[in-house]
Amino acid sequence: MGKRLIVIGGVAAGMSAAAKAKRTQRDMEVLACEKGSFISYAACGMPYFLAGEIADHRELIVRTPEQMVKQGIDVRLRQEVMAIDAEAQTVTVRDHDRGRDLSLAYDNLVIATGARPAWPSQEGSDLDGLFGLRSLESGLALHSFLVQHKPMKAVIVGGGYVGLEMAETFRRLGLQVTMIIRSGKVLRATVDDDIRKLVQAELDLHGVEVVQDVPIAFEGERKLEAAVTAGGRHPCDIAMMGMGAVPNVKIALQAGVLLGPSGAIATDASMRTNLPGVFAAGDCAEAFHLVTGKPAYIPLGSTANKQGRVAGENAAGGQAVFGGVVGTMVLRCFGLTVATTGLTAAGARDAGFQVQETIIRAKHISHYFPGAEDIHVKLVADSGTGKLLGGQIAGKHGVAKRIDVLATALFNGMTVAQLRQLDLSYAPPFAPVWDPILVAANVADK
């Protein structure tokens, strides 16, 4: 038997790391400890399961423990790593089913502990009916509550992309929805005001109320009855915390693993931490942002899977490198698709760039073809060099295709002059002869 790799966490990054390590070094013993009851599931699909678009939660599961065992990976469910002793190279594991602790030795370690919903300590935060949405268990608990209690009024605290997805989910289920946001701005750190207006208009159209206020407490005896803010009281029988994610780094920090400026685990391009033989990946770790040239915390499943593969390969003796991120995201808000990549104009200014903003509106397919709809494209560039810094797109159709073009351009450090020369596909049912991306680049390059 070769060396032993222990992976802490069994979702996107953890299972990617375990599988890649086993493929890289077949005689390595790979052991994955997962504190929950499921591994390798698509957490991003949970709002659509809750809305009924996905009939069975099992459709979200990518790999089962039995499938991983067949690949030679020892998966241990409901076994939570409580501590890491980096000097002794051991972890303390709590077996929740048997009610005991055990010590396991490792040669290499991958920390993939993920993140948890940001949940400020507030009065009433333990009431029945208040949820976060991160793990499959939390999604199933929320689903059970919806089925059993049939709530009528929902409050969402925060205005990030999960909050928006859940606003749509609740409305689809017939609930009245109020979003309480400190800034009053949905997607505040994700898009600029000109694109945000389109999102706000879509929320207004579908009856979602956005309130600019500061949550103070939750009221109720045992069950949630209202969210209390600085400005008043909002009756509700279900509430969701949608204030973003916080990296789970407690055991890593206690073991001496260094954190980066974002509060997530700092790694190099090989996903190595400062401790010998210890790697980190996924929502507990930072990623190198290719536009700013600095570490960033952008917890997304796509990034977690890629980082996990790199960490797993290197933990098994490989030389893989994680190429970095540009912060690409897409979401559905009722009939509107919203996508972003790179830096917003506000973010670019904060990073010290001289910013040029370009926003255009054009048809997503040839104007004469049935079904042609407006699509809004915004480019953010450095006014001195013309280098592309970011992009935002909103529309009913063709958004995801185009944001990926901008993400590719950012990954390769292109200027708007180079962007306008791209040979993009054209056929009337799919795109106009001058694609909205090219139209925006032409305007920006002037």
Coordinates of N, CA and C in Angstrom, one line a residue, residues 192 343-357 378 380-381 389:
D192 N -23.2 46.4 -12.1 CA -23.3 47.9 -11.9 C -24.7 48.3 -12.0
L343 N -14.3 42.3 -13.6 CA -14.6 43.4 -12.7 C -15.8 44.2 -13.1
T344 N -16.6 44.7 -12.2 CA -17.6 45.7 -12.5 C -16.8 47.0 -12.6
A345 N -17.5 48.0 -13.1 CA -16.9 49.4 -13.2 C -16.5 49.8 -11.8
A346 N -17.3 49.7 -10.8 CA -17.0 50.1 -9.4 C -15.8 49.3 -8.9
G347 N -15.8 48.0 -9.1 CA -14.7 47.1 -8.7 C -13.4 47.5 -9.4
A348 N -13.5 47.8 -10.6 CA -12.3 48.2 -11.4 C -11.7 49.5 -10.8
R349 N -12.6 50.4 -10.5 CA -12.1 51.7 -9.9 C -11.4 51.5 -8.5
D350 N -12.1 50.6 -7.8 CA -11.5 50.3 -6.5 C -10.1 49.6 -6.6
A351 N -9.9 48.9 -7.7 CA -8.7 48.2 -7.9 C -7.6 49.1 -8.5
G352 N -8.0 50.4 -8.8 CA -7.0 51.3 -9.2 C -6.9 51.6 -10.7
F353 N -7.9 51.0 -11.5 CA -7.9 51.2 -12.9 C -8.5 52.5 -13.3
Q354 N -8.1 53.0 -14.5 CA -8.8 54.1 -15.1 C -9.9 53.5 -16.0
V355 N -11.2 53.7 -15.7 CA -12.2 52.9 -16.2 C -13.0 53.6 -17.4
Q356 N -13.2 52.8 -18.4 CA -14.1 53.2 -19.5 C -15.2 52.2 -19.5
E357 N -16.5 52.8 -19.5 CA -17.7 51.9 -19.5 C -18.4 52.0 -20.9
K378 N -22.6 45.1 -21.4 CA -21.7 46.2 -20.9 C -20.3 45.7 -20.8
V380 N -16.4 46.7 -19.5 CA -15.5 47.6 -18.6 C -14.1 47.4 -19.1
A381 N -13.4 48.5 -19.4 CA -12.1 48.4 -20.0 C -11.2 49.5 -19.3
L389 N -11.5 44.6 -18.8 CA -11.5 44.3 -17.4 C -12.7 43.5 -16.9

